PDB file of N, CA and C in Angstrom:
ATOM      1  N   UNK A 563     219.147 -87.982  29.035  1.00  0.00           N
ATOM      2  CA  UNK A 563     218.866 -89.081  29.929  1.00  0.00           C
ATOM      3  C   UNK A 563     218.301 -90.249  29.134  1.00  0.00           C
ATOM      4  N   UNK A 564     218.712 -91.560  29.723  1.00  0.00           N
ATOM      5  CA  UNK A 564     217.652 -92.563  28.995  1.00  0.00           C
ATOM      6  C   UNK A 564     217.518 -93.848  30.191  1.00  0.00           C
ATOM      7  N   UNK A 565     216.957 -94.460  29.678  1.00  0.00           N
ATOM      8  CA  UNK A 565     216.140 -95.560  30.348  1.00  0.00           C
ATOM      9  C   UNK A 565     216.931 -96.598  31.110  1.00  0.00           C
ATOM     10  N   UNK A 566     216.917 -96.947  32.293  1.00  0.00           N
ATOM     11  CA  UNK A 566     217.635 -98.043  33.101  1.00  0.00           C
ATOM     12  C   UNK A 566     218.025 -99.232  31.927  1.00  0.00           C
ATOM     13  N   UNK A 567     217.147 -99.508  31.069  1.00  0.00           N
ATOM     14  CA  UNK A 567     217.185-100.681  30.416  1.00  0.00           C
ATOM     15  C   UNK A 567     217.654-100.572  29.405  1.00  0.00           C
ATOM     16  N   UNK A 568     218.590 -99.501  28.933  1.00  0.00           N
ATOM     17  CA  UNK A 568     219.197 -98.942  28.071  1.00  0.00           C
ATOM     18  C   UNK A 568     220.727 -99.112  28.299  1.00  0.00           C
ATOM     19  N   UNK A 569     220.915 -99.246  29.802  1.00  0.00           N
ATOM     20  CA  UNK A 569     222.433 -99.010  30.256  1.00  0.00           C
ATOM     21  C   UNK A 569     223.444-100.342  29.116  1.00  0.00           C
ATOM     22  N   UNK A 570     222.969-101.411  29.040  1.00  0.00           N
ATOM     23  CA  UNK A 570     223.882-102.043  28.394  1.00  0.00           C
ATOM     24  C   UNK A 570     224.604-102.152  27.162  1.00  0.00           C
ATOM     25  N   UNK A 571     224.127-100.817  26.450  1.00  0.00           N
ATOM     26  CA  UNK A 571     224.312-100.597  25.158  1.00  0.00           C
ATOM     27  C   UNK A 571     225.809 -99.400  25.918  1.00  0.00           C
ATOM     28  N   UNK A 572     226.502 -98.870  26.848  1.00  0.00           N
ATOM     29  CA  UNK A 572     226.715 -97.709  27.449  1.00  0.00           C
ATOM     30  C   UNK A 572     227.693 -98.777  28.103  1.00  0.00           C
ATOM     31  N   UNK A 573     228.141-100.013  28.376  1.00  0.00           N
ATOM     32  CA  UNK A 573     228.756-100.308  29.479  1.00  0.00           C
ATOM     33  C   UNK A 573     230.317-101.253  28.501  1.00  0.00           C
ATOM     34  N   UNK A 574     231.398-100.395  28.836  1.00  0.00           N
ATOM     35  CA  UNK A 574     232.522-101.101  27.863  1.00  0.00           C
ATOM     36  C   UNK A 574     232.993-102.403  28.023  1.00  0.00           C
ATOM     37  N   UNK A 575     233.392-102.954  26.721  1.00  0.00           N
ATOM     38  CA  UNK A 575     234.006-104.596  26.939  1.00  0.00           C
ATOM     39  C   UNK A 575     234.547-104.819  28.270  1.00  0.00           C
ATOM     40  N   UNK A 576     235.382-104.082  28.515  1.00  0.00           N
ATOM     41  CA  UNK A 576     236.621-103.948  29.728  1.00  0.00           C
ATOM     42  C   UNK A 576     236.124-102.925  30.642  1.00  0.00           C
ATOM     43  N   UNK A 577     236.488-102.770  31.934  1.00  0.00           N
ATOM     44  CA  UNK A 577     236.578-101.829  32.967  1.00  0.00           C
ATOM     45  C   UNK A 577     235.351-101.070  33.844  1.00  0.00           C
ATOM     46  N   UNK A 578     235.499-100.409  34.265  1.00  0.00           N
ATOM     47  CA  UNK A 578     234.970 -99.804  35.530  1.00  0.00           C
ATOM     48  C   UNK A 578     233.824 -98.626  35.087  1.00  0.00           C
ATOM     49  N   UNK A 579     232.660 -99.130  35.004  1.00  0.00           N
ATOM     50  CA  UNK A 579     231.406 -97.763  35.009  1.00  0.00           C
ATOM     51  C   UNK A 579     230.949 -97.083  36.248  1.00  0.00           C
ATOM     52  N   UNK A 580     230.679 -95.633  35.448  1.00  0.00           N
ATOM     53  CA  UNK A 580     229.847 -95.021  37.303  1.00  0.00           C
ATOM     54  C   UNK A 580     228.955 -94.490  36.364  1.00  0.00           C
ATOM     55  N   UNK A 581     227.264 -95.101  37.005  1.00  0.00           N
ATOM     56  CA  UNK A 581     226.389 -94.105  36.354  1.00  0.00           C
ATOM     57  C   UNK A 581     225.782 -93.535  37.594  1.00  0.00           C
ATOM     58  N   UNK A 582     225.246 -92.626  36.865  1.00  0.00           N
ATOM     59  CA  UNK A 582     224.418 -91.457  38.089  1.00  0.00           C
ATOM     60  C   UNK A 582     223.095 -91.376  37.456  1.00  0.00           C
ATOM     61  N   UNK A 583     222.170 -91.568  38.498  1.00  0.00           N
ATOM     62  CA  UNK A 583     220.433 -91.826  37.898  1.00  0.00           C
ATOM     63  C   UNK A 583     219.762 -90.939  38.853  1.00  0.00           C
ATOM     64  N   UNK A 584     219.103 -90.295  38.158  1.00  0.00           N
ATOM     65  CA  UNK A 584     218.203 -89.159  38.678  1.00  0.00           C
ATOM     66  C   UNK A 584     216.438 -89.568  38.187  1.00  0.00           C
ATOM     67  N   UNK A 585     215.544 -89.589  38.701  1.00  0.00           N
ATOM     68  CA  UNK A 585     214.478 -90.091  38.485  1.00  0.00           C
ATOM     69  C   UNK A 585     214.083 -91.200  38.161  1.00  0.00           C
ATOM     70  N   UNK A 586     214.996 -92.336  38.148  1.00  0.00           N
ATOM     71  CA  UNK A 586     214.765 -93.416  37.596  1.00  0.00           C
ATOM     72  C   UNK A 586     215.265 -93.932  36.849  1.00  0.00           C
ATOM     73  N   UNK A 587     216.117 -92.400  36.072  1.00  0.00           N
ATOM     74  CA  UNK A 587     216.750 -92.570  34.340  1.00  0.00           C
ATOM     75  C   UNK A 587     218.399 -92.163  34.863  1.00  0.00           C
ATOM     76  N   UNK A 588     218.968 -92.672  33.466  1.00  0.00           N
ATOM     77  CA  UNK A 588     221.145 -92.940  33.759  1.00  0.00           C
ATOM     78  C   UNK A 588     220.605 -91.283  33.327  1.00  0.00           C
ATOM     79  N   UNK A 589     221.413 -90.982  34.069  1.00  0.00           N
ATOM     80  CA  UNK A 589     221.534 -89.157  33.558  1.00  0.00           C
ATOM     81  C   UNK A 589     222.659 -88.830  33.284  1.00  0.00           C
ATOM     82  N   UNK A 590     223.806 -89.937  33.799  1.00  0.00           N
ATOM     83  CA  UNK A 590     225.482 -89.842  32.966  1.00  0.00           C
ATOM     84  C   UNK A 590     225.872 -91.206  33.194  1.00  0.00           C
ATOM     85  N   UNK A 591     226.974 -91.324  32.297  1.00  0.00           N
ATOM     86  CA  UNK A 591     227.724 -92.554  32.135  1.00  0.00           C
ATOM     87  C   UNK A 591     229.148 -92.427  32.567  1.00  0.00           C
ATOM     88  N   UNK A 592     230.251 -92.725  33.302  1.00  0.00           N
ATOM     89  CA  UNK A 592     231.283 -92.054  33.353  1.00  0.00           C
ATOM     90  C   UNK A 592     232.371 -93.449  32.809  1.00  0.00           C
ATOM     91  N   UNK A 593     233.306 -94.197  32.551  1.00  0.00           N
ATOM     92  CA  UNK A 593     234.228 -95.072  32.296  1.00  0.00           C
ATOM     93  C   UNK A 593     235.892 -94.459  33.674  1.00  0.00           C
ATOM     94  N   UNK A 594     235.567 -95.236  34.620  1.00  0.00           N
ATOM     95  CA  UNK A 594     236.573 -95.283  35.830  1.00  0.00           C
ATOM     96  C   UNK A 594     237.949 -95.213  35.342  1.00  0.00           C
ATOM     97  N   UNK A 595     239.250 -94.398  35.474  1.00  0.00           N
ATOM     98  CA  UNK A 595     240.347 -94.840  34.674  1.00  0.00           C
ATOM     99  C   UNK A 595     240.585 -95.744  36.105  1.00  0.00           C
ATOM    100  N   UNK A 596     241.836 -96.599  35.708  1.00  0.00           N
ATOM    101  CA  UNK A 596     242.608 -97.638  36.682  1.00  0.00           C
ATOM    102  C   UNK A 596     243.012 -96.843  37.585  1.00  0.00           C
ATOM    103  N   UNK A 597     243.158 -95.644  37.902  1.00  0.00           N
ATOM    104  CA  UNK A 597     243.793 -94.736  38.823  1.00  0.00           C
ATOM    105  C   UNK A 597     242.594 -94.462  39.972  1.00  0.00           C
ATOM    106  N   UNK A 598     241.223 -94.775  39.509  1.00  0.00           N
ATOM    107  CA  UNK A 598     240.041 -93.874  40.344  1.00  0.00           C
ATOM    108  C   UNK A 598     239.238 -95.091  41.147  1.00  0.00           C
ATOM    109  N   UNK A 599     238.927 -94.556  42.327  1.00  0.00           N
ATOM    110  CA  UNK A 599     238.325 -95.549  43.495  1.00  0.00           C
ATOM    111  C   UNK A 599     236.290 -94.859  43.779  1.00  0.00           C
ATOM    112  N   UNK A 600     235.905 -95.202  43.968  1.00  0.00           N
ATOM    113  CA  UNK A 600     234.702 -94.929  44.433  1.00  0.00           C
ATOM    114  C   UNK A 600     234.451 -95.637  45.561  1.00  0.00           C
ATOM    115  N   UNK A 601     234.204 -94.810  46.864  1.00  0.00           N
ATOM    116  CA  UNK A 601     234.158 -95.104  47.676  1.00  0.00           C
ATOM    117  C   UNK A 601     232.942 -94.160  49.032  1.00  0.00           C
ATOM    118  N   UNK A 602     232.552 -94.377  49.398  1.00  0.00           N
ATOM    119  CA  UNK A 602     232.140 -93.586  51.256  1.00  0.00           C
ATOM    120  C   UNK A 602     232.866 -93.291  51.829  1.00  0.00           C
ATOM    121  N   UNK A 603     232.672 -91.945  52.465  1.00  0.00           N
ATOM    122  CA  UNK A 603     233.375 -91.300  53.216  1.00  0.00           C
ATOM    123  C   UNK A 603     234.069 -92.279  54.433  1.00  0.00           C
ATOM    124  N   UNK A 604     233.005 -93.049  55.219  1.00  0.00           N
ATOM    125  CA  UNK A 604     233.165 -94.331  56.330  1.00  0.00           C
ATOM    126  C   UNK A 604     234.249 -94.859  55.179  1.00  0.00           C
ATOM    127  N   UNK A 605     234.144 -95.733  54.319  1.00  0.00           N
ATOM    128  CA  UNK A 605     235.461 -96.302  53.790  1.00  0.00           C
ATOM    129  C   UNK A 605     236.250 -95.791  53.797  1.00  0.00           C
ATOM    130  N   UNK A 606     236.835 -94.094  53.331  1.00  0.00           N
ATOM    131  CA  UNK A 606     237.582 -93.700  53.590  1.00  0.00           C
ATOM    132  C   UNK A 606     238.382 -93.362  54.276  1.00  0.00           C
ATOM    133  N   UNK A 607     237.852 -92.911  55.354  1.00  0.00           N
ATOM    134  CA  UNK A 607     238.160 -92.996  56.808  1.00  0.00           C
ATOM    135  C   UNK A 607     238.568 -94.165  57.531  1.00  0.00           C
ATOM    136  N   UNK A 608     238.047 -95.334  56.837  1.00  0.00           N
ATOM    137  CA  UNK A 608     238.992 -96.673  57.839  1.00  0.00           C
ATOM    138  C   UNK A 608     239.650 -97.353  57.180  1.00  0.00           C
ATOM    139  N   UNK A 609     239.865 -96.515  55.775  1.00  0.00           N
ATOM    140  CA  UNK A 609     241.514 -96.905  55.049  1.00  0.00           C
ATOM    141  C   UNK A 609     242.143 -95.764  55.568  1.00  0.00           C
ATOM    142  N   UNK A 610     241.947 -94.575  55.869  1.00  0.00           N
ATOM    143  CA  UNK A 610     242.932 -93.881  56.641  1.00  0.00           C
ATOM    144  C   UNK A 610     243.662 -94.091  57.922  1.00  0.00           C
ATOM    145  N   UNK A 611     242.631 -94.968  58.312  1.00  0.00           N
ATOM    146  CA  UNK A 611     243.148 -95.392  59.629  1.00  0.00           C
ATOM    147  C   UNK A 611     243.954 -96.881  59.798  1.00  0.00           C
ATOM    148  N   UNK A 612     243.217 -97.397  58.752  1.00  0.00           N
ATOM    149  CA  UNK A 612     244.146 -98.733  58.812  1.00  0.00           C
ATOM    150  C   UNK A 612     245.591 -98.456  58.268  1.00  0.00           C
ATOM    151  N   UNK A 613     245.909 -97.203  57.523  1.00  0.00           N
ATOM    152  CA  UNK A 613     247.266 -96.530  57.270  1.00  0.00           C
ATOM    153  C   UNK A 613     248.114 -96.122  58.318  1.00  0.00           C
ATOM    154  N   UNK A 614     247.034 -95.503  59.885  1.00  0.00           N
ATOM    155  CA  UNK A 614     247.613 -95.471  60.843  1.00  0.00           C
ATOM    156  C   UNK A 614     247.689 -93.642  60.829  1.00  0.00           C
ATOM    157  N   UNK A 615     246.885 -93.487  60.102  1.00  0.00           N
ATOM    158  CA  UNK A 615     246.226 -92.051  60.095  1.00  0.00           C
ATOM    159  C   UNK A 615     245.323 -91.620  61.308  1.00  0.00           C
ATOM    160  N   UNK A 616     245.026 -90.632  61.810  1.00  0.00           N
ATOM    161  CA  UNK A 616     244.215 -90.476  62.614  1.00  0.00           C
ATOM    162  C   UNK A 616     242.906 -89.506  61.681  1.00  0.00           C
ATOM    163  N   UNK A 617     241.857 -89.354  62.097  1.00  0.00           N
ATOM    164  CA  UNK A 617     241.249 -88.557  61.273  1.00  0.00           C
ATOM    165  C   UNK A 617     239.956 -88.167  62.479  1.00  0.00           C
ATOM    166  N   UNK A 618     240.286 -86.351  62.781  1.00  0.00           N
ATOM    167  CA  UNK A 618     239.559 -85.957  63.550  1.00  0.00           C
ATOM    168  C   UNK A 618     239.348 -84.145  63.519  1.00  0.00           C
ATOM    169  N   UNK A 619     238.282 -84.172  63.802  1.00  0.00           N
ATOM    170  CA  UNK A 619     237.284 -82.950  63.585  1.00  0.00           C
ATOM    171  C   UNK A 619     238.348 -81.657  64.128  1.00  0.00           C
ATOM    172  N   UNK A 620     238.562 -80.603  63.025  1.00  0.00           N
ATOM    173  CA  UNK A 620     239.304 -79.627  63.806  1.00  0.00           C
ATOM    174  C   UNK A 620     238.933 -79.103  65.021  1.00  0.00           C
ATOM    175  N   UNK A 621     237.523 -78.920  65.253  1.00  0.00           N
ATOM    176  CA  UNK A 621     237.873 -78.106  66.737  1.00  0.00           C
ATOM    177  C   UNK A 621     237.403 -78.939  67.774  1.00  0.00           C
ATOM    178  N   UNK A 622     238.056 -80.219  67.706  1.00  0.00           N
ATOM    179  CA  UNK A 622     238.365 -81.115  68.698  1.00  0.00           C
ATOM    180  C   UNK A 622     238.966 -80.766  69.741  1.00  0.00           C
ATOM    181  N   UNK A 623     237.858 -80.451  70.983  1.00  0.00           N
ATOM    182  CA  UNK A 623     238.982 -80.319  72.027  1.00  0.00           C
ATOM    183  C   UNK A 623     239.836 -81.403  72.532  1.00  0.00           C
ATOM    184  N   UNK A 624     239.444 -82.566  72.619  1.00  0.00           N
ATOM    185  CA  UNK A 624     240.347 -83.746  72.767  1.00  0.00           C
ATOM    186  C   UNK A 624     241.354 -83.911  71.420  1.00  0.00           C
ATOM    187  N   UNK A 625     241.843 -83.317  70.587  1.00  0.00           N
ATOM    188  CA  UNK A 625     242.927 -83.266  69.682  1.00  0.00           C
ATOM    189  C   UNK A 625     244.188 -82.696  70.059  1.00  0.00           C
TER     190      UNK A 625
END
């Protein structure tokens, strides 16, 4: 792990970082390929739907 104020030595010329911080401190660094989205479940769900997906709980009795 190291220090919030450390991250910029960790962050590439080009592209997409995901860090994950546990206590305060980067506890990983990851580099996004062009293929990968980070997102919320809620986002996900209303790009599924704006696809025209439905998205609902299996033991939906209204399903």
């Amino acid at each position: 792990m190291f220090d919030k104020t450390e991250a910029g030595r960790h962050i590439p010329e080009n592209g997409r970082v995901l860090f994950t911080c546990k206590n305060g401190k980067i506890a990983s660094v990851r580099i996004l390929y062009d293929d990968e989205y980070v997102a919320s479940l809620k986002v996900l769900i209303d790009l599924a739907s704006m696809a025209g997906y439905r998205v609902i709980l299996e033991d939906d009795p209204e399903s």
